[in-house]
mmCIF file of C-alpha atoms in Angstrom:
data_model
loop_
_atom_site.group_PDB
_atom_site.id
_atom_site.type_symbol
_atom_site.label_atom_id
_atom_site.label_comp_id
_atom_site.label_asym_id
_atom_site.label_seq_id
_atom_site.Cartn_x
_atom_site.Cartn_y
_atom_site.Cartn_z
ATOM 1 C CA MET A 221 0.195 0.057 0.062
ATOM 2 C CA SER A 222 1.255 3.504 -0.682
ATOM 3 C CA LYS A 223 1.638 6.162 1.937
ATOM 4 C CA PHE A 224 0.479 9.691 1.141
ATOM 5 C CA LYS A 225 2.445 12.297 3.098
ATOM 6 C CA ILE A 226 0.292 15.258 4.148
ATOM 7 C CA ASP A 227 1.919 18.684 2.993
ATOM 8 C CA LYS A 228 1.601 21.272 6.287
ATOM 9 C CA THR A 229 3.093 23.960 4.230
ATOM 10 C CA HIS A 230 0.988 27.079 4.485
ATOM 11 C CA TYR A 231 0.402 29.780 1.786
ATOM 12 C CA LYS A 232 -0.718 33.461 2.086
ATOM 13 C CA PHE A 233 -2.095 35.447 -0.701
ATOM 14 C CA ASN A 234 -0.094 38.498 -1.457
ATOM 15 C CA PRO A 235 -2.361 41.431 -2.867
ATOM 16 C CA HIS A 236 0.259 43.126 -4.224
ATOM 17 C CA THR A 237 1.876 40.432 -6.248
ATOM 18 C CA LEU A 238 -1.440 38.587 -6.674
ATOM 19 C CA LYS A 239 0.221 35.396 -5.933
ATOM 20 C CA TYR A 240 0.136 32.937 -3.066
ATOM 21 C CA GLU A 241 3.148 33.012 -1.304
ATOM 22 C CA LYS A 242 4.646 30.485 1.062
ATOM 23 C CA VAL A 243 4.371 31.429 4.862
ATOM 24 C CA VAL A 244 7.732 30.870 6.689
ATOM 25 C CA ARG A 245 7.373 30.312 10.512
ATOM 26 C CA ASP A 246 10.309 31.011 12.539
ATOM 27 C CA TRP A 247 10.910 30.225 16.273
ATOM 28 C CA LYS A 248 9.193 33.672 17.065
ATOM 29 C CA PHE A 249 5.898 32.435 15.633
ATOM 30 C CA TYR A 250 5.869 29.123 17.829
ATOM 31 C CA ILE A 251 7.006 30.809 21.067
ATOM 32 C CA GLY A 252 3.922 33.152 20.678
ATOM 33 C CA ARG A 253 1.766 30.365 20.049
ATOM 34 C CA ILE A 254 2.623 28.604 23.077
ATOM 35 C CA SER A 255 2.590 31.927 25.078
ATOM 36 C CA GLY A 256 -1.222 32.438 24.071
ATOM 37 C CA VAL A 257 -1.994 28.762 24.843
ATOM 38 C CA LEU A 258 -0.235 29.414 28.312
ATOM 39 C CA ALA A 259 -2.030 32.593 28.980
ATOM 40 C CA ILE A 260 -5.425 30.970 28.162
ATOM 41 C CA GLY A 261 -4.887 28.100 30.388
ATOM 42 C CA ALA A 262 -3.921 30.558 33.443
ATOM 43 C CA LEU A 263 -6.990 32.308 32.960
ATOM 44 C CA ILE A 264 -9.219 29.325 32.864
ATOM 45 C CA GLY A 265 -7.158 28.176 35.977
ATOM 46 C CA PHE A 266 -7.706 31.438 37.857
ATOM 47 C CA GLY A 267 -11.485 31.232 36.713
ATOM 48 C CA PHE A 268 -11.880 27.836 38.481
ATOM 49 C CA PHE A 269 -9.882 29.133 41.546
ATOM 50 C CA PHE A 270 -12.122 31.856 41.954
ATOM 51 C CA ILE A 271 -15.302 29.704 41.817
ATOM 52 C CA TYR A 272 -13.868 27.271 44.382
ATOM 53 C CA ALA A 273 -12.811 29.881 46.751
ATOM 54 C CA SER A 274 -15.935 31.727 46.476
ATOM 55 C CA LEU A 275 -18.523 29.113 46.584
ATOM 56 C CA LEU A 276 -16.501 26.013 48.376
ATOM 57 C CA GLN A 277 -15.435 26.079 51.732
ATOM 58 C CA SER A 278 -12.465 24.305 52.989
ATOM 59 C CA PRO A 279 -12.885 21.768 56.016
ATOM 60 C CA SER A 280 -11.229 24.375 58.314
ATOM 61 C CA GLU A 281 -13.374 27.202 56.855
ATOM 62 C CA ARG A 282 -16.630 25.170 57.539
ATOM 63 C CA ARG A 283 -15.385 24.253 61.181
ATOM 64 C CA LEU A 284 -14.589 28.041 61.731
ATOM 65 C CA MET A 285 -18.125 28.951 60.322
ATOM 66 C CA GLU A 286 -19.723 26.372 62.643
ATOM 67 C CA GLU A 287 -17.926 27.463 65.716
ATOM 68 C CA ASN A 288 -18.980 31.096 65.071
ATOM 69 C CA ASN A 289 -22.636 30.094 64.606
ATOM 70 C CA SER A 290 -22.460 28.064 67.816
ATOM 71 C CA ILE A 291 -20.850 31.107 69.737
ATOM 72 C CA ARG A 292 -23.389 33.545 68.137
ATOM 73 C CA ALA A 293 -26.158 31.291 69.459
ATOM 74 C CA GLN A 294 -24.810 30.800 73.082
ATOM 75 C CA TYR A 295 -24.438 34.577 73.059
ATOM 76 C CA LYS A 296 -28.259 34.910 72.188
ATOM 77 C CA VAL A 297 -29.117 32.463 75.020
ATOM 78 C CA LEU A 298 -26.822 34.310 77.431
ATOM 79 C CA SER A 299 -28.348 37.627 76.467
ATOM 80 C CA LYS A 300 -31.936 36.266 77.442
ATOM 81 C CA GLN A 301 -30.762 34.983 80.576
ATOM 82 C CA LEU A 302 -29.267 38.384 81.383
ATOM 83 C CA ASP A 303 -32.525 39.942 80.642
ATOM 84 C CA GLU A 304 -34.275 37.665 83.079
ATOM 85 C CA ALA A 305 -31.798 38.312 85.539
ATOM 86 C CA ILE A 306 -32.256 41.995 85.393
ATOM 87 C CA GLU A 307 -36.028 41.661 85.588
ATOM 88 C CA VAL A 308 -35.818 39.724 89.013
ATOM 89 C CA MET A 309 -33.009 42.673 90.103
ATOM 90 C CA ASN A 310 -35.832 45.173 89.072
ATOM 91 C CA VAL A 311 -38.516 43.587 91.389
ATOM 92 C CA ILE A 312 -36.099 43.615 94.293
ATOM 93 C CA GLU A 313 -34.995 47.134 93.711
ATOM 94 C CA GLU A 314 -38.949 48.003 93.577
ATOM 95 C CA ARG A 315 -39.440 46.420 96.728
ATOM 96 C CA ASP A 316 -36.371 47.821 98.548
ATOM 97 C CA GLU A 317 -37.401 51.360 97.280
ATOM 98 C CA ASN A 318 -41.250 51.131 97.936
ATOM 99 C CA PHE A 319 -41.273 48.789 100.865
ATOM 100 C CA TYR A 320 -38.108 48.475 102.997
ATOM 101 C CA ARG A 321 -36.465 51.911 102.526
ATOM 102 C CA VAL A 322 -39.879 53.383 103.059
ATOM 103 C CA ILE A 323 -40.425 51.418 106.478
ATOM 104 C CA LEU A 324 -37.021 52.227 107.825
ATOM 105 C CA GLU A 325 -37.337 55.828 106.232
ATOM 106 C CA ALA A 326 -34.017 55.599 104.383
ATOM 107 C CA ASP A 327 -33.196 57.838 101.401
ATOM 108 C CA SER A 328 -34.189 56.549 97.986
ATOM 109 C CA ILE A 329 -31.501 55.382 95.726
ATOM 110 C CA PRO A 330 -31.416 57.014 92.294
ATOM 111 C CA MET A 331 -32.057 54.744 89.383
ATOM 112 C CA SER A 332 -28.666 56.062 87.805
ATOM 113 C CA ARG A 333 -26.566 54.679 90.800
ATOM 114 C CA ARG A 334 -28.404 51.477 90.589
ATOM 115 C CA THR A 335 -27.960 50.655 86.942
ATOM 116 C CA GLY A 336 -24.932 53.207 85.780
ATOM 117 C CA ASN A 337 -24.831 54.610 82.300
ATOM 118 C CA TYR A 338 -22.840 52.492 79.954
ATOM 119 C CA ASP A 339 -24.109 53.761 76.558
ATOM 120 C CA PHE A 340 -21.104 56.057 75.724
ATOM 121 C CA THR A 341 -18.254 54.242 77.434
ATOM 122 C CA ALA A 342 -15.337 53.283 75.060
ATOM 123 C CA ARG A 343 -14.872 49.914 76.747
ATOM 124 C CA TYR A 344 -16.976 48.232 74.094
ATOM 125 C CA ARG A 345 -14.957 49.456 71.074
ATOM 126 C CA GLN A 346 -12.623 46.705 71.333
ATOM 127 C CA TRP A 347 -15.100 44.253 69.723
ATOM 128 C CA ASP A 348 -16.063 46.494 66.783
ATOM 129 C CA ASP A 349 -13.855 44.492 64.230
ATOM 130 C CA LEU A 350 -15.848 41.376 65.126
ATOM 131 C CA SER A 351 -18.429 40.060 62.769
ATOM 132 C CA ALA A 352 -20.780 39.629 66.023
ATOM 133 C CA SER A 353 -19.703 42.891 67.420
ATOM 134 C CA SER A 354 -23.374 44.011 68.032
ATOM 135 C CA ILE A 355 -24.471 41.026 70.060
ATOM 136 C CA VAL A 356 -21.146 40.708 71.877
ATOM 137 C CA LYS A 357 -21.399 44.352 73.077
ATOM 138 C CA GLU A 358 -25.012 44.406 73.990
ATOM 139 C CA THR A 359 -24.437 41.028 76.064
ATOM 140 C CA THR A 360 -21.514 42.523 77.775
ATOM 141 C CA LYS A 361 -23.195 45.548 78.496
ATOM 142 C CA LYS A 362 -26.241 43.784 80.114
ATOM 143 C CA MET A 363 -23.471 41.829 82.240
ATOM 144 C CA ASP A 364 -22.103 45.226 83.489
ATOM 145 C CA ILE A 365 -25.638 46.566 84.152
ATOM 146 C CA LEU A 366 -26.345 43.500 86.144
ATOM 147 C CA ASN A 367 -23.115 43.439 88.140
ATOM 148 C CA ARG A 368 -23.629 47.058 89.154
ATOM 149 C CA MET A 369 -27.300 46.329 90.221
ATOM 150 C CA ILE A 370 -26.368 43.462 92.388
ATOM 151 C CA TYR A 371 -23.239 45.502 94.056
ATOM 152 C CA THR A 372 -25.567 48.684 94.715
ATOM 153 C CA GLN A 373 -28.523 46.327 96.143
ATOM 154 C CA SER A 374 -26.014 44.719 98.223
ATOM 155 C CA GLN A 375 -24.846 47.996 99.924
ATOM 156 C CA SER A 376 -28.467 48.798 100.171
ATOM 157 C CA PHE A 377 -29.259 45.787 102.164
ATOM 158 C CA ASP A 378 -26.019 46.267 104.433
ATOM 159 C CA GLU A 379 -27.465 49.823 104.815
ATOM 160 C CA LEU A 380 -31.039 48.620 105.834
ATOM 161 C CA VAL A 381 -29.712 46.016 108.168
ATOM 162 C CA THR A 382 -27.676 48.659 110.053
ATOM 163 C CA LEU A 383 -31.020 50.857 110.268
ATOM 164 C CA ALA A 384 -33.161 47.987 111.293
ATOM 165 C CA ARG A 385 -30.653 47.253 114.258
ATOM 166 C CA GLN A 386 -30.894 50.984 115.096
ATOM 167 C CA ASN A 387 -34.693 50.926 115.073
ATOM 168 C CA GLU A 388 -35.345 47.643 116.796
ATOM 169 C CA ASP A 389 -38.086 48.961 118.996
ATOM 170 C CA ARG A 390 -39.796 50.645 115.808
ATOM 171 C CA LEU A 391 -39.686 47.471 113.931
ATOM 172 C CA ASP A 392 -41.547 45.628 116.864
ATOM 173 C CA HIS A 393 -44.110 47.973 116.721
ATOM 174 C CA LEU A 394 -44.763 48.059 112.939
ATOM 175 C CA PRO A 395 -47.651 45.894 111.279
ATOM 176 C CA ALA A 396 -45.672 43.108 109.902
ATOM 177 C CA ILE A 397 -47.957 39.908 109.776
ATOM 178 C CA MET A 398 -51.249 39.069 108.567
ATOM 179 C CA PRO A 399 -53.901 39.304 111.257
ATOM 180 C CA VAL A 400 -55.191 35.756 110.513
ATOM 181 C CA MET A 401 -53.583 32.548 110.071
ATOM 182 C CA ASN A 402 -53.388 32.580 106.283
ATOM 183 C CA LYS A 403 -50.184 30.400 105.308
ATOM 184 C CA ASP A 404 -52.116 28.945 102.274
ATOM 185 C CA LEU A 405 -53.476 32.290 101.280
ATOM 186 C CA LYS A 406 -57.062 30.733 100.678
ATOM 187 C CA ARG A 407 -58.584 33.257 103.166
ATOM 188 C CA THR A 408 -57.193 36.271 101.118
ATOM 189 C CA ALA A 409 -60.582 37.637 99.906
ATOM 190 C CA SER A 410 -60.404 41.149 98.573
ATOM 191 C CA GLY A 411 -57.542 43.451 98.509
ATOM 192 C CA TYR A 412 -57.161 47.412 98.744
ATOM 193 C CA GLY A 413 -58.498 49.750 96.024
ATOM 194 C CA ARG A 414 -61.564 50.380 93.878
ATOM 195 C CA ARG A 415 -64.247 47.379 94.514
ATOM 196 C CA ILE A 416 -67.762 46.849 93.751
ATOM 197 C CA ASP A 417 -69.702 47.395 96.885
ATOM 198 C CA PRO A 418 -71.746 43.895 97.912
ATOM 199 C CA ILE A 419 -75.054 45.551 98.974
ATOM 200 C CA TYR A 420 -75.394 48.960 96.772
ATOM 201 C CA ARG A 421 -73.536 47.201 93.691
ATOM 202 C CA THR A 422 -71.489 50.588 93.256
ATOM 203 C CA LEU A 423 -67.737 50.893 92.622
ATOM 204 C CA ARG A 424 -66.126 52.424 95.709
ATOM 205 C CA PHE A 425 -62.697 52.519 97.503
ATOM 206 C CA HIS A 426 -61.839 49.616 99.721
ATOM 207 C CA ASN A 427 -59.319 51.054 102.326
ATOM 208 C CA GLY A 428 -58.354 47.709 103.639
ATOM 209 C CA MET A 429 -58.052 43.892 102.873
ATOM 210 C CA ASP A 430 -60.706 41.258 103.832
ATOM 211 C CA PHE A 431 -59.889 37.799 104.903
ATOM 212 C CA SER A 432 -62.726 35.121 104.573
ATOM 213 C CA ALA A 433 -62.919 32.925 107.856
ATOM 214 C CA PRO A 434 -65.183 30.998 109.911
ATOM 215 C CA ILE A 435 -66.893 32.729 112.984
ATOM 216 C CA GLY A 436 -64.490 32.351 115.897
ATOM 217 C CA THR A 437 -61.134 32.286 113.838
ATOM 218 C CA GLU A 438 -58.576 34.021 116.081
ATOM 219 C CA ILE A 439 -57.316 37.525 114.887
ATOM 220 C CA PHE A 440 -53.883 38.622 115.885
ATOM 221 C CA ALA A 441 -52.233 41.793 116.588
ATOM 222 C CA THR A 442 -50.111 42.533 113.746
ATOM 223 C CA GLY A 443 -47.425 44.663 115.715
ATOM 224 C CA ALA A 444 -47.014 45.861 119.324
ATOM 225 C CA GLY A 445 -49.118 48.741 120.504
ATOM 226 C CA VAL A 446 -51.824 49.997 122.596
ATOM 227 C CA VAL A 447 -55.438 49.592 121.973
ATOM 228 C CA THR A 448 -57.101 52.757 121.508
ATOM 229 C CA PHE A 449 -60.744 51.581 120.550
ATOM 230 C CA VAL A 450 -62.709 48.688 121.624
ATOM 231 C CA GLY A 451 -66.747 48.487 120.524
ATOM 232 C CA TRP A 452 -69.193 48.925 117.998
ATOM 233 C CA LYS A 453 -68.107 51.450 115.020
ATOM 234 C CA GLN A 454 -70.812 52.270 112.112
ATOM 235 C CA GLY A 455 -70.244 50.316 109.202
ATOM 236 C CA TYR A 456 -67.458 47.879 110.862
ATOM 237 C CA GLY A 457 -69.617 46.269 113.593
ATOM 238 C CA ASN A 458 -67.401 45.419 116.531
ATOM 239 C CA CYS A 459 -63.954 46.742 115.917
ATOM 240 C CA ILE A 460 -60.657 47.244 117.537
ATOM 241 C CA ILE A 461 -58.320 49.960 116.865
ATOM 242 C CA ILE A 462 -54.598 49.601 117.727
ATOM 243 C CA ASN A 463 -52.098 52.631 117.886
ATOM 244 C CA HIS A 464 -48.486 51.192 117.385
ATOM 245 C CA GLY A 465 -46.654 54.518 117.519
ATOM 246 C CA TYR A 466 -44.325 55.884 115.037
ATOM 247 C CA GLY A 467 -47.346 57.107 113.031
ATOM 248 C CA TYR A 468 -48.957 53.679 112.378
ATOM 249 C CA ALA A 469 -52.340 52.270 113.398
ATOM 250 C CA THR A 470 -54.433 49.250 112.286
ATOM 251 C CA LEU A 471 -58.322 48.813 112.434
ATOM 252 C CA TYR A 472 -59.825 45.109 112.614
ATOM 253 C CA GLY A 473 -63.776 44.972 111.885
ATOM 254 C CA HIS A 474 -66.583 42.660 111.820
ATOM 255 C CA ILE A 475 -65.460 40.863 114.825
ATOM 256 C CA SER A 476 -67.687 38.378 116.780
ATOM 257 C CA LYS A 477 -66.252 38.827 120.206
ATOM 258 C CA PHE A 478 -63.508 40.326 121.758
ATOM 259 C CA LYS A 479 -60.728 38.654 123.842
ATOM 260 C CA LYS A 480 -61.460 38.522 127.486
ATOM 261 C CA GLY A 481 -60.104 41.521 129.384
ATOM 262 C CA LEU A 482 -59.119 43.635 126.102
ATOM 263 C CA ARG A 483 -60.000 47.336 126.677
ATOM 264 C CA LYS A 484 -59.049 50.558 125.826
ATOM 265 C CA GLY A 485 -55.626 51.092 127.088
ATOM 266 C CA THR A 486 -54.469 47.360 126.742
ATOM 267 C CA ARG A 487 -50.906 47.003 125.703
ATOM 268 C CA VAL A 488 -50.408 44.018 123.040
ATOM 269 C CA SER A 489 -47.315 42.300 121.174
ATOM 270 C CA ARG A 490 -47.291 41.236 117.806
ATOM 271 C CA GLY A 491 -48.922 37.689 117.572
ATOM 272 C CA ASP A 492 -51.091 38.331 120.555
ATOM 273 C CA VAL A 493 -54.822 37.070 119.910
ATOM 274 C CA ILE A 494 -57.056 40.123 120.362
ATOM 275 C CA ALA A 495 -60.401 38.810 118.963
ATOM 276 C CA PHE A 496 -62.363 36.554 116.960
ATOM 277 C CA VAL A 497 -63.833 36.714 113.312
ATOM 278 C CA GLY A 498 -67.408 37.488 113.149
ATOM 279 C CA ASN A 499 -70.027 38.805 110.618
ATOM 280 C CA THR A 500 -70.961 42.030 112.245
ATOM 281 C CA GLY A 501 -71.652 45.515 110.853
ATOM 282 C CA LYS A 502 -72.093 45.963 107.327
ATOM 283 C CA SER A 503 -70.928 42.377 106.238
ATOM 284 C CA THR A 504 -72.208 39.986 103.698
ATOM 285 C CA GLY A 505 -70.354 37.082 105.307
ATOM 286 C CA PRO A 506 -68.105 36.023 107.971
ATOM 287 C CA HIS A 507 -64.541 37.802 107.498
ATOM 288 C CA LEU A 508 -62.413 40.071 109.048
ATOM 289 C CA HIS A 509 -61.764 43.538 107.461
ATOM 290 C CA TYR A 510 -58.210 44.592 108.169
ATOM 291 C CA GLU A 511 -56.843 48.291 107.733
ATOM 292 C CA VAL A 512 -53.311 49.758 108.201
ATOM 293 C CA HIS A 513 -53.137 53.565 108.576
ATOM 294 C CA VAL A 514 -49.865 55.794 108.390
ATOM 295 C CA ASP A 515 -50.432 59.285 109.721
ATOM 296 C CA GLY A 516 -53.979 59.011 109.661
ATOM 297 C CA LYS A 517 -54.234 57.984 105.965
ATOM 298 C CA PRO A 518 -55.041 54.315 104.803
ATOM 299 C CA GLN A 519 -52.339 52.229 103.541
ATOM 300 C CA ASN A 520 -52.452 48.965 101.243
ATOM 301 C CA PRO A 521 -52.183 46.395 103.814
ATOM 302 C CA GLN A 522 -50.503 43.872 101.490
ATOM 303 C CA ASN A 523 -47.216 45.947 101.971
ATOM 304 C CA TYR A 524 -46.913 44.856 105.575
ATOM 305 C CA TYR A 525 -46.800 41.024 105.484
ATOM 306 C CA TYR A 526 -43.026 40.717 105.136
ATOM 307 C CA LEU A 527 -42.584 38.770 108.253
ATOM 308 C CA ASP A 528 -45.202 36.133 107.360
ATOM 309 C CA LEU A 529 -44.648 35.509 103.418
ATOM 310 C CA SER A 530 -41.950 34.419 101.260
ATOM 311 C CA PRO A 531 -41.610 36.391 98.164
ATOM 312 C CA GLU A 532 -43.482 33.801 96.152
ATOM 313 C CA GLN A 533 -46.344 33.713 98.694
ATOM 314 C CA TYR A 534 -46.130 37.544 98.555
ATOM 315 C CA ASP A 535 -46.781 37.746 94.819
ATOM 316 C CA GLU A 536 -49.528 35.105 94.881
ATOM 317 C CA MET A 537 -51.195 36.782 97.385
ATOM 318 C CA ILE A 538 -51.088 40.157 95.602
ATOM 319 C CA ARG A 539 -52.466 38.128 92.511
ATOM 320 C CA ILE A 540 -55.304 36.839 94.565
ATOM 321 C CA ALA A 541 -56.362 40.123 95.956
ATOM 322 C CA ALA A 542 -56.126 41.968 92.663
ATOM 323 C CA ASN A 543 -58.426 39.397 91.055
ATOM 324 C CA SER A 544 -61.170 39.876 93.697
ATOM 325 C CA GLY A 545 -63.342 42.494 92.180
ATOM 326 C CA LYS A 546 -66.089 42.197 94.985
ATOM 327 C CA MET A 547 -65.666 42.859 98.827
ATOM 328 C CA PHE A 548 -67.392 41.555 101.678
ATOM 329 C CA ASP A 549 -68.361 44.963 103.372
#
């Protein structure tokens, strides 16, 4: 068989001579062709690398991303827990301001001192470059506020303890327990504030707190003092009033009978039995009507049970009293 040799000679038409002339390719031509191919290959390779770097992650990058997401999630959980802790401290501060410091006549603590002002501090700028800088700074700020609140409240309690020791006699005289045995709170009937009159069915202000209890249930003096009234009082039926000194007085209404020997001028101590629950006067059922007065003005009795109730019981009693829209007298 015969073999044919392919002629790879290239010709180019010359418009000046009107002839096809043989193209002579030297080493520069081949170097240029090779350089072009390499350049195109480099561009294609760079394109693939860019796509890989942009869309695909290495194992270490994926691990770092997962760790960052986990840290971000943990910061969110921590931030929520700090919110809850700050809310608890707000409740403690409210009781401290409106109850303990009032009772002991201590100066109020400004809110600016309790929480501080961290809005314009430079200490949070160190996290500006973090991808999660916002949540890191906010969480750290909440922690600073909580620490400030705890520290200030601790100082407040130290101050109150000192005042309490200095005012031991005064504290003995302040009304500080419930006037009937009510540990399970089932006898809490109606609270202080605007209530529906059980007889006239109109809305009026209830100056005390009602405790439903069977006739004959013991009634206790809620603080040391001197009995200033024993007898019948319009609207209250059989009634006792005790002057505790320091501007405090308590009233006990709708009594069935008084303790034997109790009369005007009798000195009593906190916890002494002074009378028994009844249904006398303007009353729609057996109960005790109890009032606390400071400097002649009625106060909410629920603020004066701090020796009887835990914080949980106190909150539950407030809830029960607030939900009772109708009073017994």
